[in-house]
Short mmCIF file of C-alpha atoms and ligand atoms in Angstrom, two decimals:
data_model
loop_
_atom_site.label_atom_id
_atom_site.label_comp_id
_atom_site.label_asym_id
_atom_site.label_seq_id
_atom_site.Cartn_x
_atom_site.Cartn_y
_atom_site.Cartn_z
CA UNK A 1 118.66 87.46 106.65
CA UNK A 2 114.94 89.35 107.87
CA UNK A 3 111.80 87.83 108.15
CA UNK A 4 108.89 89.96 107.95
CA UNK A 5 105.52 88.31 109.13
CA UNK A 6 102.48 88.92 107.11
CA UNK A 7 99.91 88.05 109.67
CA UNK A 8 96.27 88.07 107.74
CA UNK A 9 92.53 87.31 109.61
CA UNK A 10 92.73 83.55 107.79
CA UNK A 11 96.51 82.67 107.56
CA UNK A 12 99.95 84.44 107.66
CA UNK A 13 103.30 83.41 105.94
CA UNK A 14 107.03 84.68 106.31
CA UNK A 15 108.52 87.01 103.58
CA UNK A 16 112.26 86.03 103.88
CA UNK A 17 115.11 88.48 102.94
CA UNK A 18 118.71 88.54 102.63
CA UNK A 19 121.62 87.20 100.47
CA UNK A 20 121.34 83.60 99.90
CA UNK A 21 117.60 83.26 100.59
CA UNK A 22 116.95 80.43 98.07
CA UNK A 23 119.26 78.18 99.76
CA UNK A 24 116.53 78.09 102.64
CA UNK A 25 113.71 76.90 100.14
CA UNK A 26 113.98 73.16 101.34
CA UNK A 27 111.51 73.71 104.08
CA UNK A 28 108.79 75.14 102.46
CA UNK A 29 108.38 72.06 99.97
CA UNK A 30 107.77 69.43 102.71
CA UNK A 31 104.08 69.05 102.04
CA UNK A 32 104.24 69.33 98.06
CA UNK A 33 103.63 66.24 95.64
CA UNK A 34 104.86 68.25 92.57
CA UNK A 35 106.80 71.11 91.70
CA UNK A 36 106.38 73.74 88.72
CA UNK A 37 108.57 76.38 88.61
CA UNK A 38 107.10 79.23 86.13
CA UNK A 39 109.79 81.28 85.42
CA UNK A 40 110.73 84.72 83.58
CA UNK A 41 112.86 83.51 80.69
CA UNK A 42 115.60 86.37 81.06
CA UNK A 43 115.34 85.40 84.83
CA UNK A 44 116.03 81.57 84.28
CA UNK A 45 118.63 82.61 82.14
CA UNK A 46 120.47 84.76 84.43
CA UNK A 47 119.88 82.34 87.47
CA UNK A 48 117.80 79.66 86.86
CA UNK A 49 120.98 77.56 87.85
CA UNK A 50 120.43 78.77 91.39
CA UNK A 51 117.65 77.76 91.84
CA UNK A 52 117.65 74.22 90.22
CA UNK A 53 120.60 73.56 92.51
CA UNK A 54 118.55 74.88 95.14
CA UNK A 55 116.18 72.42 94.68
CA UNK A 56 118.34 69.81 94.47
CA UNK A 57 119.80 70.81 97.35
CA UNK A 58 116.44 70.50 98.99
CA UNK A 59 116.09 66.82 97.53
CA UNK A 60 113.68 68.05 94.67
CA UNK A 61 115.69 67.33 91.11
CA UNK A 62 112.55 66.36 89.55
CA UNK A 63 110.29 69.62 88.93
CA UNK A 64 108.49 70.80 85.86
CA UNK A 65 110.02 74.22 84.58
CA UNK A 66 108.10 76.64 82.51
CA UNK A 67 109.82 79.57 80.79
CA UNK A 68 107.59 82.43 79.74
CA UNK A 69 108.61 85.66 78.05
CA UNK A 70 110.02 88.11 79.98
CA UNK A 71 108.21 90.93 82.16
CA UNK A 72 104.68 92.11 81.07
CA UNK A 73 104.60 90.16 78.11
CA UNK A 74 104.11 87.17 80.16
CA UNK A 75 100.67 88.63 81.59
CA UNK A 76 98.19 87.92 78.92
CA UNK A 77 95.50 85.17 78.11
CA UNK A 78 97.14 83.09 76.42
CA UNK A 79 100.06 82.92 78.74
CA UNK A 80 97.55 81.89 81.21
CA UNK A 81 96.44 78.90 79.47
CA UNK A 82 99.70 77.56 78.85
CA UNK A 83 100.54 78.03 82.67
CA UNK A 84 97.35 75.55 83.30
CA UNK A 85 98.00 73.44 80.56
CA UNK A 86 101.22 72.88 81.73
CA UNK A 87 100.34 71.80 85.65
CA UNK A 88 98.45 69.45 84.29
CA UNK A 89 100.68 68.15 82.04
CA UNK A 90 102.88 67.97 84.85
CA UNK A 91 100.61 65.90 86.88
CA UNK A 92 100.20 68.58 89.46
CA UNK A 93 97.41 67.93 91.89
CA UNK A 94 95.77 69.97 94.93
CA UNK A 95 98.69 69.37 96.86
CA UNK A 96 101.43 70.81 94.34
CA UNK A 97 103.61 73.48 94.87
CA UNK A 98 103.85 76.53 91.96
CA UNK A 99 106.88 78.81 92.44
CA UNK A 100 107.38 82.20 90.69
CA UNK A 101 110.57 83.03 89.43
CA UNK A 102 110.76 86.31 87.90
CA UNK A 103 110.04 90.39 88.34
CA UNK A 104 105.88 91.55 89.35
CA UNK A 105 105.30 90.45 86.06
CA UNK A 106 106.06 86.99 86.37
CA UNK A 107 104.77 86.72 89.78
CA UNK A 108 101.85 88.45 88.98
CA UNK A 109 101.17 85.58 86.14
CA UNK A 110 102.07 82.52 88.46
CA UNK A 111 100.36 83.87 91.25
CA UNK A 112 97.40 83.75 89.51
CA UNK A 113 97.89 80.41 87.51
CA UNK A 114 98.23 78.86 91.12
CA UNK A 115 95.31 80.55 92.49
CA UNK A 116 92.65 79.15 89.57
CA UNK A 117 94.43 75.61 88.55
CA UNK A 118 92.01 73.30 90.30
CA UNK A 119 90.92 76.45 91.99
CA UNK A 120 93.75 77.42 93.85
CA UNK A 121 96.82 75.57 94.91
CA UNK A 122 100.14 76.82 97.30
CA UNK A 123 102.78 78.85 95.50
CA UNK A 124 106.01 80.80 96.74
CA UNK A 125 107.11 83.95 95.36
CA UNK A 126 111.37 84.04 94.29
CA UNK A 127 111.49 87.53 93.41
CA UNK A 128 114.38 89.33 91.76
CA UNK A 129 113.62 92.50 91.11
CA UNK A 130 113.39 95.64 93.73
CA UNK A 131 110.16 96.16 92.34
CA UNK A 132 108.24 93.22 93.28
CA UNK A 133 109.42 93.71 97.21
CA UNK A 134 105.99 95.48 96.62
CA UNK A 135 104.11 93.08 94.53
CA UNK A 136 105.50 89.75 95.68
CA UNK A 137 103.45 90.68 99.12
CA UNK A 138 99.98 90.64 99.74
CA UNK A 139 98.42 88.75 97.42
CA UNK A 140 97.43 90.50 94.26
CA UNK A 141 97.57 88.31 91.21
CA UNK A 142 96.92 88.88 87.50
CA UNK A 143 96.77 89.28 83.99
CA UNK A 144 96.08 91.90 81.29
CA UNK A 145 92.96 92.13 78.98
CA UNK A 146 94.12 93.85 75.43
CA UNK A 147 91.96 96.70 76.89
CA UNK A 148 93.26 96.69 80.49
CA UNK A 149 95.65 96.40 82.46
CA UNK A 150 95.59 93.96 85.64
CA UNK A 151 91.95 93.36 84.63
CA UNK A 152 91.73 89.74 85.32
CA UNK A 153 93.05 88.76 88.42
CA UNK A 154 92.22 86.72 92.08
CA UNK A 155 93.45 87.62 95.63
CA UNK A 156 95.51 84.81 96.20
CA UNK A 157 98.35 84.96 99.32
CA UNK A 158 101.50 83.11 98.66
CA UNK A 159 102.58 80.22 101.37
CA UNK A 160 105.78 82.16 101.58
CA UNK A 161 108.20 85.00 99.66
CA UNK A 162 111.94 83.76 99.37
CA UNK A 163 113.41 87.49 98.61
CA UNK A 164 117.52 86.36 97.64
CA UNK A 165 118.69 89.46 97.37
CA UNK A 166 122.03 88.52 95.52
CA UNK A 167 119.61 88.15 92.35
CA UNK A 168 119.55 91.86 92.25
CA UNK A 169 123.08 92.72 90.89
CA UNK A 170 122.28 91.92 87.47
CA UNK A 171 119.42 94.30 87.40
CA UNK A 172 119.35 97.03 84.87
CA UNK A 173 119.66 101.01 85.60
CA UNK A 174 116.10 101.43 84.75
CA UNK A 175 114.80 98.70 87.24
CA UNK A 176 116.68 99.83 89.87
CA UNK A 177 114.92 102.81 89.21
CA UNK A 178 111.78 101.15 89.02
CA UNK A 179 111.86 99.01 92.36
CA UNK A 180 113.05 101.94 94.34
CA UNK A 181 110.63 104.78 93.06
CA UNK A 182 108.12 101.72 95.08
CA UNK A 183 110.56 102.15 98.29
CA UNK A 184 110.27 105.76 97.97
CA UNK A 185 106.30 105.14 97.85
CA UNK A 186 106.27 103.18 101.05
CA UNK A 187 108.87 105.74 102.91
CA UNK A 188 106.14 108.38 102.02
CA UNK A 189 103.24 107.14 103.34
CA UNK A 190 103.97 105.35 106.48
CA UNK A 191 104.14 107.38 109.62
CA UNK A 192 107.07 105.51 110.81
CA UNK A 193 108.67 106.51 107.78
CA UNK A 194 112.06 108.26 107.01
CA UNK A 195 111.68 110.15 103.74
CA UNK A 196 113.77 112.79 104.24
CA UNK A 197 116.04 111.17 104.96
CA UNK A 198 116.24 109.14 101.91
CA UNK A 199 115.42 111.83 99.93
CA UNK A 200 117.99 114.26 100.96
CA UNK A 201 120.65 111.15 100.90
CA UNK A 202 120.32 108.33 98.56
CA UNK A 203 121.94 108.06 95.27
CA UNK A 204 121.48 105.02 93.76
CA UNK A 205 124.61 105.18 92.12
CA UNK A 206 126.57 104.64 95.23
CA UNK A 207 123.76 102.37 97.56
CA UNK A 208 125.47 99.45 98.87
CA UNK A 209 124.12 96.29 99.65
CA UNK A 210 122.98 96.99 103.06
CA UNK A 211 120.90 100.35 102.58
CA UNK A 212 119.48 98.23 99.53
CA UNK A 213 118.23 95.40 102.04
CA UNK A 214 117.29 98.25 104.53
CA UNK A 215 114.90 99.92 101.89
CA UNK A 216 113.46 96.73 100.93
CA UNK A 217 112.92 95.60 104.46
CA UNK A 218 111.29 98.46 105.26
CA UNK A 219 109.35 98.47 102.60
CA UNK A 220 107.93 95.16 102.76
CA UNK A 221 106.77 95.75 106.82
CA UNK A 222 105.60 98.70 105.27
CA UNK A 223 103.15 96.81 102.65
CA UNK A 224 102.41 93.93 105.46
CA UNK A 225 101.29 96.60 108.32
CA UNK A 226 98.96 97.93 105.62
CA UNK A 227 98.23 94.57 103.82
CA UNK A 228 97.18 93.05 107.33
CA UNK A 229 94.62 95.75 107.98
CA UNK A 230 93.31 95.96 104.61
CA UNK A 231 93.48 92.40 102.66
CA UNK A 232 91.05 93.67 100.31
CA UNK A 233 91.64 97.23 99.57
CA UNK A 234 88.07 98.54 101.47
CA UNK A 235 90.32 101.11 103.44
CA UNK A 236 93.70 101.54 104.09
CA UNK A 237 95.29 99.14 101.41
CA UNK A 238 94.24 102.22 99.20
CA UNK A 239 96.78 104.30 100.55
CA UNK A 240 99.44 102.16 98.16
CA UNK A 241 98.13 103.48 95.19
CA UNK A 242 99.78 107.07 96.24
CA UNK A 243 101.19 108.24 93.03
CA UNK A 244 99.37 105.73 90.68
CA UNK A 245 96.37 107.29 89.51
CA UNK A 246 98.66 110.05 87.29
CA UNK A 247 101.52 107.36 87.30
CA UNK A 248 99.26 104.81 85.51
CA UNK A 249 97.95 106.96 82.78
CA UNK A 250 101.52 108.13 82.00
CA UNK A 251 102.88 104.72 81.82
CA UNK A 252 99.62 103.49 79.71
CA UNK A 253 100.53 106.83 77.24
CA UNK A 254 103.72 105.76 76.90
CA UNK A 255 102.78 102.46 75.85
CA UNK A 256 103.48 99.57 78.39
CA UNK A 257 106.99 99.43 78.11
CA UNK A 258 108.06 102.74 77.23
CA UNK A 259 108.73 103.67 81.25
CA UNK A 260 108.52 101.10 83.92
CA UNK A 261 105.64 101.21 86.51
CA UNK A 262 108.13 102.80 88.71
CA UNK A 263 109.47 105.19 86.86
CA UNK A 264 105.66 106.66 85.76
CA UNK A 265 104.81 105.95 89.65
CA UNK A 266 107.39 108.47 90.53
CA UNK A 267 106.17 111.29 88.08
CA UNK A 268 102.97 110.47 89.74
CA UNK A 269 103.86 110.85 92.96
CA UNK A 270 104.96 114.32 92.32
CA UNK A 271 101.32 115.15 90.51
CA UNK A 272 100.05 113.98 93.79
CA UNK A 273 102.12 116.03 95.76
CA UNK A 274 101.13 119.01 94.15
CA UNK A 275 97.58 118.17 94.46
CA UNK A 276 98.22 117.85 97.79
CA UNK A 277 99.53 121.11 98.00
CA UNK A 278 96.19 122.24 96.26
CA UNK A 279 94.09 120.18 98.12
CA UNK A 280 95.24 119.24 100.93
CA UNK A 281 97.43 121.89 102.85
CA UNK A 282 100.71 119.89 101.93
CA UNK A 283 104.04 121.87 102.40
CA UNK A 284 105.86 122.68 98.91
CA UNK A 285 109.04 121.21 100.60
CA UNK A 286 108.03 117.57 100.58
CA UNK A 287 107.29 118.10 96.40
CA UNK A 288 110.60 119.86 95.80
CA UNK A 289 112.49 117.19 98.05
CA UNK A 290 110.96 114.70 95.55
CA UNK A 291 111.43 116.05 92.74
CA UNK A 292 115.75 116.92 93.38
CA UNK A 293 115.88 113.31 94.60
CA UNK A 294 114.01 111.77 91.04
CA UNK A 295 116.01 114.02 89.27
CA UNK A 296 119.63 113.31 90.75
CA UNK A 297 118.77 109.86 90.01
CA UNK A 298 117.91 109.68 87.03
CA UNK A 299 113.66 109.16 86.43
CA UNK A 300 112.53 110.65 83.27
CA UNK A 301 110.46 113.37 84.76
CA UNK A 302 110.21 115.50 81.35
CA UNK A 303 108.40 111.95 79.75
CA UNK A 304 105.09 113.54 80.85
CA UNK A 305 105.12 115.98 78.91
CA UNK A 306 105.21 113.76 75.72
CA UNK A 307 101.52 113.44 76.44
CA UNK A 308 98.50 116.21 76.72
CA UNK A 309 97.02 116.69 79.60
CA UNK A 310 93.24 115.44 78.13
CA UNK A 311 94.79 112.15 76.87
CA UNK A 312 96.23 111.69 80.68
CA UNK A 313 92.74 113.16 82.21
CA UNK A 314 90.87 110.41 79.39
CA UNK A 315 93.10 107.43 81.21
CA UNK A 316 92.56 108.84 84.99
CA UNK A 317 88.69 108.70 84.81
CA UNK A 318 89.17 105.01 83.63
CA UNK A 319 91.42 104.19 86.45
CA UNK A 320 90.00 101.84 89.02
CA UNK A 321 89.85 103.88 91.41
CA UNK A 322 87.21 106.66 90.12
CA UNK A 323 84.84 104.78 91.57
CA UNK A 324 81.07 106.37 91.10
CA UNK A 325 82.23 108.64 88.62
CA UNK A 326 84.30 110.71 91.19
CA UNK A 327 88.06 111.17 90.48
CA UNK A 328 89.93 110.24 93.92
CA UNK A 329 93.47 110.47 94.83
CA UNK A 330 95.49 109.66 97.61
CA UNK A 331 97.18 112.77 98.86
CA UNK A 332 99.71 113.59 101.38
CA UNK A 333 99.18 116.79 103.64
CA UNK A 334 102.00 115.37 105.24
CA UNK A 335 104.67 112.40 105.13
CA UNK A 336 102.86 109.69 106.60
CA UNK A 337 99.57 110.78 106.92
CA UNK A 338 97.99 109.66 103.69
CA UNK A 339 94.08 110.10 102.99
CA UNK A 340 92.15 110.02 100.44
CA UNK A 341 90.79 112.97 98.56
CA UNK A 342 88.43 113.99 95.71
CA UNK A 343 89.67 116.13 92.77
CA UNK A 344 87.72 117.87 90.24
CA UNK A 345 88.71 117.81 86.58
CA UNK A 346 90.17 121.53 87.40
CA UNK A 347 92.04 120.59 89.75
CA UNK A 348 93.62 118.12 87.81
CA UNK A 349 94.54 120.69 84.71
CA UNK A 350 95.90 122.67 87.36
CA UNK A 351 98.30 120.38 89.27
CA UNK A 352 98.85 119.01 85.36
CA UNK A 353 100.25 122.63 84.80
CA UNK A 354 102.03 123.07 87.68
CA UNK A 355 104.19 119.91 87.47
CA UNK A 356 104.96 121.16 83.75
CA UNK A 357 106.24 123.74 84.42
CA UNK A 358 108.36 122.86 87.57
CA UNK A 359 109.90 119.95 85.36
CA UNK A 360 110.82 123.20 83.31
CA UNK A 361 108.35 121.80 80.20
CA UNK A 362 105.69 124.26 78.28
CA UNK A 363 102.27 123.16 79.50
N1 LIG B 401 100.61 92.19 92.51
C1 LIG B 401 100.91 93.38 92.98
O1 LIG B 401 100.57 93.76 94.10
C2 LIG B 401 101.73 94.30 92.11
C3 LIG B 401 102.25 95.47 92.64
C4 LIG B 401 103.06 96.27 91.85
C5 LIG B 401 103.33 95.87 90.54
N2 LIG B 401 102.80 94.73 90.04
C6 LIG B 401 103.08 94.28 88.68
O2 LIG B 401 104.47 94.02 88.59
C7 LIG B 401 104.87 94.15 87.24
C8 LIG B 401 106.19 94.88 87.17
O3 LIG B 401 107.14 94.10 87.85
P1 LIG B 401 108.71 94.38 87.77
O4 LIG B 401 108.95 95.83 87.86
O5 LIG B 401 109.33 93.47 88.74
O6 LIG B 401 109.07 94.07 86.28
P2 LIG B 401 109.05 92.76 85.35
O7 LIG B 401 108.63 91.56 86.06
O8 LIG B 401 108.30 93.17 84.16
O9 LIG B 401 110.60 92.64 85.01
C9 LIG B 401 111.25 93.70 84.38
C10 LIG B 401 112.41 93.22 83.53
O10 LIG B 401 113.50 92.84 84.39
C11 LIG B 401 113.96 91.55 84.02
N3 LIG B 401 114.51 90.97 85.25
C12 LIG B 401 113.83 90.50 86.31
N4 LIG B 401 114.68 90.12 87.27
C13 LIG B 401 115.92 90.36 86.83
C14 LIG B 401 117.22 90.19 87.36
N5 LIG B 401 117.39 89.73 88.60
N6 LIG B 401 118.28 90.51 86.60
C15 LIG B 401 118.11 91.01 85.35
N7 LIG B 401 116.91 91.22 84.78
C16 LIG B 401 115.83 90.89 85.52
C17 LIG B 401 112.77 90.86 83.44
O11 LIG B 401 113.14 89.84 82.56
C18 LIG B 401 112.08 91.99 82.70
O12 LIG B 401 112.66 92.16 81.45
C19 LIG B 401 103.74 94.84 86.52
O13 LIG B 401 103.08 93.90 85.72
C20 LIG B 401 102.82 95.30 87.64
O14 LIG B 401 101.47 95.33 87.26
C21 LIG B 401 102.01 93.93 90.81
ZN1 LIG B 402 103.04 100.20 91.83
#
């Protein structure tokens, strides 16, 4: 088992990884009156049974369970309100405990019931999918508007992240893809990275269990280096959106759902490689390295192309991060030396181009 320290200016807390993880839980519910356990459905399905016994284990056989529907659909309103209906059904008080038990999504949607039920009370992140080694840390927490995605939403730090990595197994071809297009992200842009490495190497096909755990341990230090500079996103937290400005209008053309964040995050990445060719100075290497490795395993590149390039360019100027009208982008002159960049609408068509046609598509 790791532990990874997330040391923030106000408090810090321990992201622990490894197989059997859960069975460690007992010490972070010490100090909690009540415990309510919101939980992805599929998830509690799968292995709720774990941890009920770890909680029984840990002396706690009375906790109020919530099941709510599985990945994004959890994130809305009304899902919300039920969350805070049901802590205080369940008697919860200031000095309650919330766990998350599911994917980002899940987390994302207990996070966030924690942080406004009686204006904000301690939770713990379980999470069991690759994916949410990224959103499990640091705090974000959130809901969808019918308009918006992640619209509604609170900075609010978990008291700890129990990562049991033997949830994983039962995840499906196109999470695995998901999670790790995020692992790729955080390879990328930290300059202790080893892209090429992974790049030239991995094949998710045959990863084992330990180069799994390595690429989520190193991803998470990755995400608590920059988290612990950057709570807030005024700087350097920024540099995790590499990939996400094109990735998020794919995935929102698609329809939430059609392709999983990662898997949109990854065709994203390579639009901002190419930018960053344009841009930036960036060495056509780094794209094509990409671009083999997405395509030996298995990310539907060619999905882009489903979609014009002004109905992508109409969802990047809405993105959060065109701030004062200006469409930025993190780019990459080099692994590990991410900055941020402007792009004119041009530029954009052009890179738009470019990646059609090296994913072999007519623009
Ligand atoms: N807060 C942040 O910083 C942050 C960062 C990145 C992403 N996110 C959010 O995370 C969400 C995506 O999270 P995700 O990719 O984990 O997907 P998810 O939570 O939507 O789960 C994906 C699917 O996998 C299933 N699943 C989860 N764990 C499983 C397991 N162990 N075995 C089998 N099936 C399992 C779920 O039921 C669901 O159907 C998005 O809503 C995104 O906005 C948040
Ligand atoms: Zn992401």
């Amino acid at each position: 088992m790791e532990t990874i320290r997330v040391d923030l200016s106000e408090r810090e807390y321990d992201v622990l990884v490894g197989t059997g993880t859960l069975g460690r839980i007992g010490s972070f519910l010490e100090k909690a009156d009540r415990i309510a356990v919101i939980a992805d459905e599929r998830v509690a399905g799968i292995h709720g049974e774990k941890l009920e016994r770890a909680l029984a284990g840990a002396g706690r056989r009375k906790t109020a369970w919530l099941n709510v529907p599985a990945g994004e659909a959890c994130k809305t309103l009304e899902w919300f309100g039920r969350t805070q209906q049901f802590l205080l059904e369940a008697g919860c008080t200031r000095q309650s405990l919330v766990i998350a038990f599911g994917g980002g999504a899940c987390g994302d949607l207990a996070g966030f019931a924690a942080a406004c039920y009686m204006r904000g009370i301690d939770f713990i992140q379980c999470p069991t999918t690759i994916l949410a080694h990224d959103s499990s840390v640091g705090g974000k927490t959130g809901i969808n508007l019918p308009g918006g995605k992640n619209m509604t939403g609170a900075f609010h730090q978990p008291a700890a992240v129990l990562y049991d990595t033997d949830l994983l197994k039962t995840l499906p071809a196109e999470e695995i893809r998901s999670g790790m297009a995020e692992a790729v992200k955080h390879q990328l842009i930290s300059p202790s990275g080893n892209a090429g490495e992974m790049l030239s190497e991995l094949n998710y096909g045959d990863m084992d269990e330990q180069t799994l755990l390595q690429y989520i341990v190193r991803g998470i230090q990755v995400k608590a280096e920059i988290v612990s500079q950057d709570e807030r996103e005024g700087s350097v937290r920024k540099y995790l959106n590499f990939g996400h400005t094109y990735g998020h209008a794919v995935e929102a053309a698609a329809g939430y759902g059609g392709l999983t964040h990662g898997e949109s995050v990854m065709i994203g990445m390579l639009y901002a490689l190419i930018l960053s060719e344009r841009l930036a100075g960036a060495d056509r290497s780094v794209t094509d390295a990409l671009q083999h490795f997405a395509e030996r395993n298995g990310y539907p590149l060619k999905a882009a192309a489903d979609f014009p390039f002004s109905e992508l360019f109409a969802y990047m100027k809405k993105d959060k991060k065109a701030s004062f009208g200006e469409l930025q982008f993190v780019l990459l002159p080099e692994t590990g030396r991410p900055e941020i960049g402007k792009a004119e609408e041009e530029d954009c068509r052009e890179a738009d181009e470019e990646l059609r046609k090296r994913l072999g598509v007519q623009p």
